[in-house]
Coordinates of C-alpha atoms (C1' of nucleotides) in Angstrom, one line a residue:
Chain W
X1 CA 144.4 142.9 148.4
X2 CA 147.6 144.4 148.2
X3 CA 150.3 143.2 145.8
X4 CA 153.5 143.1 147.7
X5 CA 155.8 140.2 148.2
X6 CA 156.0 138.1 145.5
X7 CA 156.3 141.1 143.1
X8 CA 158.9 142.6 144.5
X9 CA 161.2 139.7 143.6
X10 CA 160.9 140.0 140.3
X11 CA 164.0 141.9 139.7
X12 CA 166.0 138.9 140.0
X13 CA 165.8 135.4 139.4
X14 CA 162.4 134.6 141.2
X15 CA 160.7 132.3 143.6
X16 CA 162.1 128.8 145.7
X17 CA 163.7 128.1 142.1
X18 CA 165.0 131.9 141.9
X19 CA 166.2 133.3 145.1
X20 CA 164.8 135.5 148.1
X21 CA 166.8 138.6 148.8
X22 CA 168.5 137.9 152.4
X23 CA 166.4 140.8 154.1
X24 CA 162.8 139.2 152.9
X25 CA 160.3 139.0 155.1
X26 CA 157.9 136.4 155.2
X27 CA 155.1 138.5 156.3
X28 CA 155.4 141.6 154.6
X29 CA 153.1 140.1 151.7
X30 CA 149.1 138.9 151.7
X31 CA 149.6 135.3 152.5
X32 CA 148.2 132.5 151.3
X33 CA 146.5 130.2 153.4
X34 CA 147.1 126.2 152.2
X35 CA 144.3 123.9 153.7
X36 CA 143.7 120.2 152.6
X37 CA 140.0 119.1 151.5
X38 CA 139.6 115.3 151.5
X39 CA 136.9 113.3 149.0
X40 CA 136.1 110.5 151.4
X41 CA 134.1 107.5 149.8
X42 CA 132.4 104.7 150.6
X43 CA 130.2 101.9 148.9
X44 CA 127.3 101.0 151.1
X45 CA 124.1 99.5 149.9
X46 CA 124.7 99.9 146.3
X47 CA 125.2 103.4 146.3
X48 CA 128.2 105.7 146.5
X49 CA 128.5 108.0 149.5
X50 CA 130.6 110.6 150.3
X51 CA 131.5 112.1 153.9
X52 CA 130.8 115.3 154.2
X53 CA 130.5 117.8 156.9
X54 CA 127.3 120.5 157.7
X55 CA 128.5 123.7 157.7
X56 CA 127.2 125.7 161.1
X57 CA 128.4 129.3 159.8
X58 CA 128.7 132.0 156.7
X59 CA 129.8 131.5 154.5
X60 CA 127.2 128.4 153.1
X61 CA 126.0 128.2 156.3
X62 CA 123.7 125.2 156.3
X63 CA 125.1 123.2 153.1
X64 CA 127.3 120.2 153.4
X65 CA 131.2 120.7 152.7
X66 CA 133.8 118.4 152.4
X67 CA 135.6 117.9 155.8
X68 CA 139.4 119.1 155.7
X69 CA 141.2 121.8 157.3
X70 CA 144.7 124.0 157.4
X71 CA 148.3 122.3 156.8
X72 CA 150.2 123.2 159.9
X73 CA 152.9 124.9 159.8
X74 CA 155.6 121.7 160.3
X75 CA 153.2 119.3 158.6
X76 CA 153.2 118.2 155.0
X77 CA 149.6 118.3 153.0
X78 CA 149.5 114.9 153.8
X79 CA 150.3 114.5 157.0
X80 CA 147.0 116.8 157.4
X81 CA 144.8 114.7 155.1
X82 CA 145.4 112.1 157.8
X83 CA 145.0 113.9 160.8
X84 CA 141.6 115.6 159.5
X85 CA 140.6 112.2 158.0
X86 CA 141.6 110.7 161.6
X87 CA 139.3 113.7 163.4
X88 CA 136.7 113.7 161.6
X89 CA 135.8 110.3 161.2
X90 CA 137.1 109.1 164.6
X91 CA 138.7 106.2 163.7
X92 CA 142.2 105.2 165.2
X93 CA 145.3 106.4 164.0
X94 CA 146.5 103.0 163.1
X95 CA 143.7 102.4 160.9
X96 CA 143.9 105.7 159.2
X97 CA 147.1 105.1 158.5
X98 CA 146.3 102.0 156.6
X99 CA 143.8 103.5 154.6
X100 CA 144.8 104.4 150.5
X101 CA 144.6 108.0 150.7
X102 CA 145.8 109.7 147.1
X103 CA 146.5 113.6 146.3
X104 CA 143.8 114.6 143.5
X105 CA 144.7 118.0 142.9
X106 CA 145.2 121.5 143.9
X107 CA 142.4 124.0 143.9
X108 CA 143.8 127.7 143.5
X109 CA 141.5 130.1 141.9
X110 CA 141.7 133.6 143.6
X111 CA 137.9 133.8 144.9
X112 CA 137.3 130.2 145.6
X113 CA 136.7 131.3 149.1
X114 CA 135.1 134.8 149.9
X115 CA 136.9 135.0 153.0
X116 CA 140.6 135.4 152.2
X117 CA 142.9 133.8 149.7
X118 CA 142.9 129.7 150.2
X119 CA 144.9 127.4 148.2
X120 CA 143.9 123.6 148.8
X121 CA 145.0 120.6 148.0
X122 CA 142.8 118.4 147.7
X123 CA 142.8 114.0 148.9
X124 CA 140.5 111.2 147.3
X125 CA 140.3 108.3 149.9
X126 CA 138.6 105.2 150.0
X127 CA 136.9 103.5 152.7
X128 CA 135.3 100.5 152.8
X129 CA 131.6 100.7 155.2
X130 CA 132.6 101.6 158.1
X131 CA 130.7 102.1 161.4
X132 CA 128.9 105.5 161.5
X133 CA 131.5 108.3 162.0
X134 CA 131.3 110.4 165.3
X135 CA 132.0 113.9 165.2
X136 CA 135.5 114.5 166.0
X137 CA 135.2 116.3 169.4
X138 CA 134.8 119.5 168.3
X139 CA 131.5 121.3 166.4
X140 CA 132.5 118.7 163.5
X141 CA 129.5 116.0 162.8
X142 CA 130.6 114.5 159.3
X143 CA 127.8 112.1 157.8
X144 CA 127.7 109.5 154.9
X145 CA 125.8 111.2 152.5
X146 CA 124.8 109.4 149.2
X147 CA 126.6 110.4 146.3
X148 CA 124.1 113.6 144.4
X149 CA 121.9 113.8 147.2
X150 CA 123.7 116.6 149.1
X151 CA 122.4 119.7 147.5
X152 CA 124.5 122.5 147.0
X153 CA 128.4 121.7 148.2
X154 CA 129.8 124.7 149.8
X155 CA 132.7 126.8 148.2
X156 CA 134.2 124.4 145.0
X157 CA 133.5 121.5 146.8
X158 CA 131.1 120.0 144.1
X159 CA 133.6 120.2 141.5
X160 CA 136.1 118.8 144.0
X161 CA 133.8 115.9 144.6
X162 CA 133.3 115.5 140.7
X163 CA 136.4 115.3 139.9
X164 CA 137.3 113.0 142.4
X165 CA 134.9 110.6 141.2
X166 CA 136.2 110.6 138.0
X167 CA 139.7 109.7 139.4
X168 CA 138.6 106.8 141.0
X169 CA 136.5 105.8 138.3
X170 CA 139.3 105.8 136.0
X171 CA 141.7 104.2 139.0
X172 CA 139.6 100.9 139.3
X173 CA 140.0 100.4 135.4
X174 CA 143.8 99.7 136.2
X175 CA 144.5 99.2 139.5
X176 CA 143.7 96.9 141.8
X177 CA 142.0 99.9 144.2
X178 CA 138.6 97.9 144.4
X179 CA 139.7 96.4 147.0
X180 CA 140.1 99.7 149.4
X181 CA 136.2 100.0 149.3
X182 CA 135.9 96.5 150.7
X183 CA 135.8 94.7 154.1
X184 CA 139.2 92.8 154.9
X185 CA 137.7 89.6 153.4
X186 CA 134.7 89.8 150.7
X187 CA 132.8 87.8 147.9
X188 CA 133.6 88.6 144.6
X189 CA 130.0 89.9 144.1
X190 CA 130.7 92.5 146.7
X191 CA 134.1 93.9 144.5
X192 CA 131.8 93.6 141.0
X193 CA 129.0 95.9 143.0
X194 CA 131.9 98.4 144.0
X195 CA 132.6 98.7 140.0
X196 CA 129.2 99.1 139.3
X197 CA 128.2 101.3 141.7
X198 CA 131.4 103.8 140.7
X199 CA 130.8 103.5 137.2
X200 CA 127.4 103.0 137.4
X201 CA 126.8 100.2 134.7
X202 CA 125.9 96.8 135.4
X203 CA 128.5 94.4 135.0
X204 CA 128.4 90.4 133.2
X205 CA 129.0 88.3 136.6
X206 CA 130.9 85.5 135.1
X207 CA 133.0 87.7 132.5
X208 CA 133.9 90.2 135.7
X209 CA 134.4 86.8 138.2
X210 CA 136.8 85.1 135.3
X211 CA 138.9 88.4 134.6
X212 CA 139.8 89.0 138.3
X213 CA 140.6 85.5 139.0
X214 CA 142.9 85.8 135.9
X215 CA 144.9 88.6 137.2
X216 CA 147.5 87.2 139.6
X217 CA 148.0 88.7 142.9
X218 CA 144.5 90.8 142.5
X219 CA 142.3 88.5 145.3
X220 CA 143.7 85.2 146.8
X221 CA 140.6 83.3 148.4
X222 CA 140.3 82.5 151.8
X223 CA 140.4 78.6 151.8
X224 CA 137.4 76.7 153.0
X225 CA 135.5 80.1 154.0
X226 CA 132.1 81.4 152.2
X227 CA 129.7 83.3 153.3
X228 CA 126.1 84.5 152.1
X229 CA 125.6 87.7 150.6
X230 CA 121.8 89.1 150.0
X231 CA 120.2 86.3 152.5
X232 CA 119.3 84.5 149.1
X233 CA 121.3 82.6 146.2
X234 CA 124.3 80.5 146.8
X235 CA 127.0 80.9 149.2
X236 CA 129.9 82.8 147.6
X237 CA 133.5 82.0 148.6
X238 CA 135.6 84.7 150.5
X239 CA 138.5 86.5 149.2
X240 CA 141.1 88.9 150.6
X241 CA 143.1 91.4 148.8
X242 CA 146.3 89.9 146.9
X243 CA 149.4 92.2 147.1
X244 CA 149.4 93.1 143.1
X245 CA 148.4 96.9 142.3
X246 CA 148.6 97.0 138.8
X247 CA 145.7 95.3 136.6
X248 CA 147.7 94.3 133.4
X249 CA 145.4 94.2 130.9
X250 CA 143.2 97.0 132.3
X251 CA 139.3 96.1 133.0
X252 CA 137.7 98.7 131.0
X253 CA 134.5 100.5 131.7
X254 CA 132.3 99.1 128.9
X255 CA 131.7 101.9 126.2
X256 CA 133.4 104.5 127.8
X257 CA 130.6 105.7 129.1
X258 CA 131.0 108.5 132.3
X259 CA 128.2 109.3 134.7
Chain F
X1 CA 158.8 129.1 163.7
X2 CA 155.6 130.1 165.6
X3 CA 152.9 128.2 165.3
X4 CA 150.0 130.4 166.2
X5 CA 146.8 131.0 163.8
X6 CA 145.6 127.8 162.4
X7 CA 146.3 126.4 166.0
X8 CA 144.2 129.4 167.5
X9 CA 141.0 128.1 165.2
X10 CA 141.1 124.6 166.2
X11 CA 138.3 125.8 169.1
X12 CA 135.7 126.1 165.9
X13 CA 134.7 124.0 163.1
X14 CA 138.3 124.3 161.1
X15 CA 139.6 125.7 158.0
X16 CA 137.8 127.1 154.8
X17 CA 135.5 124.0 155.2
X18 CA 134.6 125.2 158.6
X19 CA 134.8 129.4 160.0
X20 CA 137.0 131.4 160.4
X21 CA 136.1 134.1 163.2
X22 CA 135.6 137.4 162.1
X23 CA 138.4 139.0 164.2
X24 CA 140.7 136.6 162.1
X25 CA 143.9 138.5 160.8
X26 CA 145.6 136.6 158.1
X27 CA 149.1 138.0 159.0
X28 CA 149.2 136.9 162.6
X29 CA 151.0 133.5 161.5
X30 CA 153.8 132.1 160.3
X31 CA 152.8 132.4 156.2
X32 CA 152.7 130.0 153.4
X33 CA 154.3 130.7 150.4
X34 CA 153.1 128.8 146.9
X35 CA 154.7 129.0 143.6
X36 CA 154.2 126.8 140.3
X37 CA 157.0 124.3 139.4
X38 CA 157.3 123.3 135.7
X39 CA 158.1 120.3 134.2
X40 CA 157.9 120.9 130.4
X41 CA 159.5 118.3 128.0
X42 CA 160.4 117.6 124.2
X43 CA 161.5 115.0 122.3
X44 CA 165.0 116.0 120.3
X45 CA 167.2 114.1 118.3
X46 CA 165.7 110.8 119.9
X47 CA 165.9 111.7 123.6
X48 CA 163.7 113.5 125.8
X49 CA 164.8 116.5 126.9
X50 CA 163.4 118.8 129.9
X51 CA 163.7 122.8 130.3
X52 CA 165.9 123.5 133.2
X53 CA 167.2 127.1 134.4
X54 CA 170.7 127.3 135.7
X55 CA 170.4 128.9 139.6
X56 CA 173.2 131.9 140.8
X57 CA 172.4 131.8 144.1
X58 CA 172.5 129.4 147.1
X59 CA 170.9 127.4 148.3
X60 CA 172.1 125.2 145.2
X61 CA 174.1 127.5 143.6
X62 CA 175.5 126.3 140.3
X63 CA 172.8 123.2 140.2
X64 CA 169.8 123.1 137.8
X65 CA 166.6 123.8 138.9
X66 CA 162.8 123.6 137.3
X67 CA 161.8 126.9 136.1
X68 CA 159.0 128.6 138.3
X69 CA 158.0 130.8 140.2
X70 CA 155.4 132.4 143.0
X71 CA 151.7 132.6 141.9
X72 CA 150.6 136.1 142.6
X73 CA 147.7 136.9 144.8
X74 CA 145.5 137.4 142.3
X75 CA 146.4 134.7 140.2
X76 CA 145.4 131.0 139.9
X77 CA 148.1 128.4 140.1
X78 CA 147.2 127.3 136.5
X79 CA 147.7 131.4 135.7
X80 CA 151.1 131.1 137.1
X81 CA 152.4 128.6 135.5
X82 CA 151.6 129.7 132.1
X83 CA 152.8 133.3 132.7
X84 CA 156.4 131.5 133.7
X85 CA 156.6 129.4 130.9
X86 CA 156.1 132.2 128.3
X87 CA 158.3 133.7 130.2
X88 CA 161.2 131.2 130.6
X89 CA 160.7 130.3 126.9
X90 CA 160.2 133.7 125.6
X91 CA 157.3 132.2 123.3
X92 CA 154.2 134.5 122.2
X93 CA 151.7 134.2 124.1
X94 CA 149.3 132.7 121.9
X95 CA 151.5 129.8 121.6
X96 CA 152.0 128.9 125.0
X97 CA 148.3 129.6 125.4
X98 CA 147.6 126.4 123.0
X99 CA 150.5 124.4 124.9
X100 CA 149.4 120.9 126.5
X101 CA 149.7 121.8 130.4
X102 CA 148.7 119.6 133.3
X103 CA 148.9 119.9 136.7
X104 CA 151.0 117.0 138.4
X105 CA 150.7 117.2 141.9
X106 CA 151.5 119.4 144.7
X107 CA 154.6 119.2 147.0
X108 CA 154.3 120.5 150.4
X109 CA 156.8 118.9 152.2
X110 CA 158.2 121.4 155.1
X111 CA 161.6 121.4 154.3
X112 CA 162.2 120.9 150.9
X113 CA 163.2 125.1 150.7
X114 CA 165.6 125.4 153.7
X115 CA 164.9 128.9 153.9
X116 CA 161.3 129.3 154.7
X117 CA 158.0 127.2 153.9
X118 CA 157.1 127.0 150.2
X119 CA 154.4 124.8 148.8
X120 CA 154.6 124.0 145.1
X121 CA 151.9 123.3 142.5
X122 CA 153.6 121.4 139.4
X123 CA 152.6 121.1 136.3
X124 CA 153.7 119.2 133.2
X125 CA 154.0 120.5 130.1
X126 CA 154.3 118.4 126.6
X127 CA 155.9 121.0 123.9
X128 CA 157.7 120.1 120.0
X129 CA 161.4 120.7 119.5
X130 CA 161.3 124.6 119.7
X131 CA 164.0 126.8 119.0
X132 CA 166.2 126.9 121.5
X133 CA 164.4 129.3 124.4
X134 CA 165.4 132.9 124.9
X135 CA 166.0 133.8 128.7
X136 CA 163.3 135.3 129.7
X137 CA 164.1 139.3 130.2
X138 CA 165.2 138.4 133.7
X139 CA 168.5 136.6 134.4
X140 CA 167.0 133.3 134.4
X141 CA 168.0 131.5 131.4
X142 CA 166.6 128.7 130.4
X143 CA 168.0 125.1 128.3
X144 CA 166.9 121.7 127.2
X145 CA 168.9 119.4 129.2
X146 CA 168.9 115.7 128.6
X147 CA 166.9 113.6 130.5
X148 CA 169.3 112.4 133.2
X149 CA 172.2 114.3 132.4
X150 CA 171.7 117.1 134.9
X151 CA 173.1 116.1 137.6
X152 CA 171.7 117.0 140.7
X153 CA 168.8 119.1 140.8
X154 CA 168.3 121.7 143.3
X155 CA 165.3 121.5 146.2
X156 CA 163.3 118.1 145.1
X157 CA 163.0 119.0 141.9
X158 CA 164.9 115.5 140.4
X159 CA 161.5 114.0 142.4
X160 CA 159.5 116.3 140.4
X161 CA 161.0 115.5 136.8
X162 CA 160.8 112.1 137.3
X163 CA 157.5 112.2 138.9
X164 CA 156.5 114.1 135.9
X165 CA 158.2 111.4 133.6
X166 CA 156.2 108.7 134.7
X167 CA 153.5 110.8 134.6
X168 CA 153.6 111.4 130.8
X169 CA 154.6 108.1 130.2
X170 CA 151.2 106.8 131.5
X171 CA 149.4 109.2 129.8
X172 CA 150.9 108.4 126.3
X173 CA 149.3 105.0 126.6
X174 CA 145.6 105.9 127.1
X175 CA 145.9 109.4 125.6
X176 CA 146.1 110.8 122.6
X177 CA 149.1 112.9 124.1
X178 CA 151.8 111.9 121.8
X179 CA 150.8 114.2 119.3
X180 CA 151.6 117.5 121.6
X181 CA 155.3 116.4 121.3
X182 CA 155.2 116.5 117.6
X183 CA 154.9 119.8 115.1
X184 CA 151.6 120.5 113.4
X185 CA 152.3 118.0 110.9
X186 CA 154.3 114.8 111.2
X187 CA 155.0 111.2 110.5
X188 CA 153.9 108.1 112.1
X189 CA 157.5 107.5 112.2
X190 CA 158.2 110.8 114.4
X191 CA 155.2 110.1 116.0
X192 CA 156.2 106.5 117.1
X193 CA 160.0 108.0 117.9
X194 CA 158.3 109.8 120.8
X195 CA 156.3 106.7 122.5
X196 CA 159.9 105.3 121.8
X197 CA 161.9 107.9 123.6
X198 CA 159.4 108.6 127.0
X199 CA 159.3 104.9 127.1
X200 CA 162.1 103.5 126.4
X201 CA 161.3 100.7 124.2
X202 CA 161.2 99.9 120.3
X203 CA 158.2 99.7 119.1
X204 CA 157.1 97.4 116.1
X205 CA 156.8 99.8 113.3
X206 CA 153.8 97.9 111.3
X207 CA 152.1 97.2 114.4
X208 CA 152.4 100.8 115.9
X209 CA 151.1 101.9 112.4
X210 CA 148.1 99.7 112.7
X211 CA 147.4 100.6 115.8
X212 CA 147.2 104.8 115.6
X213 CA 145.4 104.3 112.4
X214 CA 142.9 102.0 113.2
X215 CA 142.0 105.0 116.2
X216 CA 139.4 107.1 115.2
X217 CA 140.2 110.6 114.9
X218 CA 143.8 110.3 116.6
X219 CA 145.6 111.4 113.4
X220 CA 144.5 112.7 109.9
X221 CA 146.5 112.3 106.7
X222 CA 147.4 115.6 105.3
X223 CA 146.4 114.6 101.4
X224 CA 149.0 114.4 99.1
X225 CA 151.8 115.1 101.2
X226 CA 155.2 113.6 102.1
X227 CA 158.6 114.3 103.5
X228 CA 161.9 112.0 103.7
X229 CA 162.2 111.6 107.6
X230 CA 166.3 110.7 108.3
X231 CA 167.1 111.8 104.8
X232 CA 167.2 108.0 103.7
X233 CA 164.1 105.7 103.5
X234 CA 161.0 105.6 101.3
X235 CA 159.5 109.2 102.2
X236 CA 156.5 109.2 104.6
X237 CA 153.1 110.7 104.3
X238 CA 152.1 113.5 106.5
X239 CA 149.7 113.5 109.5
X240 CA 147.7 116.0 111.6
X241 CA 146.7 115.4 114.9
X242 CA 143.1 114.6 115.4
X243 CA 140.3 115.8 117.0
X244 CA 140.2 112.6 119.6
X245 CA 141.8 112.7 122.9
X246 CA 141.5 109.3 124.5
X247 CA 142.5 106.1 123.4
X248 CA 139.9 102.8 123.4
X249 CA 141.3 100.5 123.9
X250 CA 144.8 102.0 125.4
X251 CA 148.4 101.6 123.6
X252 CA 150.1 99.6 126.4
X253 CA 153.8 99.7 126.5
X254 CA 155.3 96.2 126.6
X255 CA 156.3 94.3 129.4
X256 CA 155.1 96.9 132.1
X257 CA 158.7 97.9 131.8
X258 CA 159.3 101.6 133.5
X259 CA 162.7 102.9 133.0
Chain A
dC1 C1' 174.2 101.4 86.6
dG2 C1' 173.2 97.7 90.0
dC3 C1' 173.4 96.7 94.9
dC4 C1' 173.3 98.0 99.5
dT5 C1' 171.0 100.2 103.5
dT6 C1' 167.2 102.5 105.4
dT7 C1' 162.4 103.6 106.2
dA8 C1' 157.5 103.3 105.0
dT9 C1' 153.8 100.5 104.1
dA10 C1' 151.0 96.1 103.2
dG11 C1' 149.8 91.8 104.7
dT12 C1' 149.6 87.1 107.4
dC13 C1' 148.9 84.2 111.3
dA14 C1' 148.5 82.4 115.9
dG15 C1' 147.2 83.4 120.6
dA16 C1' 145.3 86.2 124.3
dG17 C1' 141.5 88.6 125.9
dT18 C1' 136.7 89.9 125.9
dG19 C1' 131.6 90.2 125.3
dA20 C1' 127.5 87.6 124.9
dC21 C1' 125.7 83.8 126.1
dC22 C1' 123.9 79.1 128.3
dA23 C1' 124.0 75.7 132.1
dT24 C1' 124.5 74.1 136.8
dT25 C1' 124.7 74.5 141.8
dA26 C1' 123.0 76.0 146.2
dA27 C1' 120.7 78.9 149.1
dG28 C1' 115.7 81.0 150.9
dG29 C1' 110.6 81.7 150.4
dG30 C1' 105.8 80.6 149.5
Chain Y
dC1 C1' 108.0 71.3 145.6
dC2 C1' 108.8 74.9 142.8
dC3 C1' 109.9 79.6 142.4
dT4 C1' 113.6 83.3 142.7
dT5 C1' 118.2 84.7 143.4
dA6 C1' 123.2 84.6 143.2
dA7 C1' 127.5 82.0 142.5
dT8 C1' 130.0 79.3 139.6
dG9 C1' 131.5 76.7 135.3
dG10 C1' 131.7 76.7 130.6
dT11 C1' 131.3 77.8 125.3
dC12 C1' 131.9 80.5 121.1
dA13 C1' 132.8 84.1 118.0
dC14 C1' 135.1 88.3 117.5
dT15 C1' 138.7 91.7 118.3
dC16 C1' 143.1 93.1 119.3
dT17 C1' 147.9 92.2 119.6
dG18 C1' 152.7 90.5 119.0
dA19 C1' 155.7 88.4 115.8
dC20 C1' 156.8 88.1 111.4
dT21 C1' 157.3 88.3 106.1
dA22 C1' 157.1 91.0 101.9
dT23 C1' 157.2 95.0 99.0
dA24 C1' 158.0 99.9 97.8
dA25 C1' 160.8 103.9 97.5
dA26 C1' 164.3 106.8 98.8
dG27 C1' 169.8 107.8 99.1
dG28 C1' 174.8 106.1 99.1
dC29 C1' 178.4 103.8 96.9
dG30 C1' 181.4 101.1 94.0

DNA sequence: CGCCTTTATAGTCAGAGTGACCATTAAGGG
DNA sequence: CCCTTAATGGTCACTCTGACTATAAAGGCG
């Protein structure tokens, strides 16, 4: 890899917050190539699940890889997020576009993939259980896969997924984000089992049930509607997303434990 | 601009999560550049203060800009960052090696360089009052400008700073963060100056006491030792920071005012 | 010197929020 | 009919917090 370009700036003030000599030319250095990776999850039967994507060729040929893909050249990283979230999970464009789709970070160490210098940033989004996905047209065929069960991720991936975990896990403690994982109207033991699915610890049903009622604008109940949840137990009364985001006081993970 | 290359793959599985073919030649389109953007703040004299370098040339000649620059190709973006900041600041090397930095978030809108595509990785950096920074070799030169008395800052760097702001300001509540801001050994009172300042609230002095102190491992008291803080007052006892780096339960600023 | 201001530090008190419970209601299953 | 299950309603003690008062120890000033 040659080490042209960017070095032969430094002379003067240097990069977008320095200034490029008139005569530069964008391709006389190794480029970079900026691609988006998205963290796609899901709650579905008491178990996280992530989308992920079978990789047909080398490298990893054969393991699962989070789907995502390159930033266009006219196209923000978001913008991308959306379209690859749009292709590989086939949903419509208008329901995409509804979903809460966040920036996690930006993965940029030099060998992260063998093939050529990638940086990408990388998307956490959340999704509540939607109809199987169909492969997006092309070779793509993404699949819920349960959240530790995938083997070895291709490239960084696993520490892409980890870490996007985490940032959720953290995000439900003060936001109202619970929500995103759930059905347009839902019981209130469906939000508890999102929190204890992502943080994995069980969670007291009336302290949980008298907290979220207490936090104004976090669920607003559908009147007269209720609906049974396991087959069994009583019938629990329907709720819809309020329009607060904040939770002020947090809900804290009990004993900070992490998973 | 030519938008040939990541187009040309879209036949496959795409991107680094999918193939690229073997004939694939990484200069055939139109190229990506990426650079670090820095964000790195103090607390002085009561107000927070961010490092800002003074551009020469257009675009946004004359306008104050975040120091940065290009990460090199064999160089992560975390690499980069801390490479520029030594050299902006003209600190030793160890020292900036020990510095608090974070990565923000990446900002890949199309046109925020008008003169060819640049994606930026930010980072945040939390630093005490230093000595006033040396330009670095180079002709940048860098100074600690007031928080909002810049005027307009070149590309979308105001977006950055205050991005970063809110960023830090969030973090002092459930970190122990504060501390970086602060020299190896302070006061509670300096220490409660710089929740003050990022946040822009007083803070009840008993109760802010009570609070860090009754946090394990946040601060240690430095035995025996004092120092008159503003020169009047009964002289305060001296603190390190700790070894812990969260806070249970969190320091929330009041009122869920932002500024 | 006494008195002011300033800051650190110690303590009090009421109310909010939370964790750990117990009790009741309403469904399905044997 | 009685079991299990889950939703819902409620209690109680404890912690944490915000508001506040009081004391200690410095410098400045007449």
């Amino acid at each position: 890899m040659t080490a042209v370009g960017p070095r032969a700036l430094e002379g003067g003030a240097r990069g977008p917050a320095g200034n490029v000599p008139e005569g530069y030319d964008p391709h006389a250095f190794e480029p970079f190539a900026v691609t988006v990776d998205l963290a796609v999850f899901t709650v579905r039967g008491g178990a996280l699940h992530a989308l992920l994507i079978r990789r047909g060729q080398e490298p990893y040929a054969g393991a699962w890889a989070l789907p995502g893909g390159f930033v266009l050249p006219r196209e923000s990283a978001e913008l991308a997020a959306r379209r690859e979230l749009a292709e590989e999970t086939g949903l419509p464009d208008d329901v995409v576009a509804g979903l809460h789709l966040e920036q996690l970070r930006t993965y940029s160490e030099p060998d992260r993939d063998p093939r050529m210098r990638v940086v990408s940033v990388a998307y956490t989004a959340l999704v509540p259980d939607l109809p199987e996905p169909r492969g997006g047209g092309d070779a793509a065929h993404a699949e819920w896969i349960a959240f530790g069960t995938s083997g070895q991720l291709a490239f960084d991936h696993a520490d892409i997924l980890a870490d996007a975990r985490e940032r959720v896990g953290a995000k439900l403690e003060y936001t109202c984000l619970a929500t995103s994982f759930c059905p347009p109207e839902f019981t209130l033991g469906e939000l508890r089992q999102v929190y204890e699915t992502v943080w994995g610890t069980a969670l007291d049903r009336p302290n949980f049930r008298r907290k979220v009622l207490a936090t104004p604008g976090f669920v607003e109940q559908v009147a007269g509607a209720s609906r049974l949840t396991g087959g069994r137990g009583k019938p629990a009364a329907l709720y819809r997303a309020g329009p607060a985001t904040a939770l002020h006081p947090p809900l804290l993970r009990p004993e900070g434990r992490q998973s």
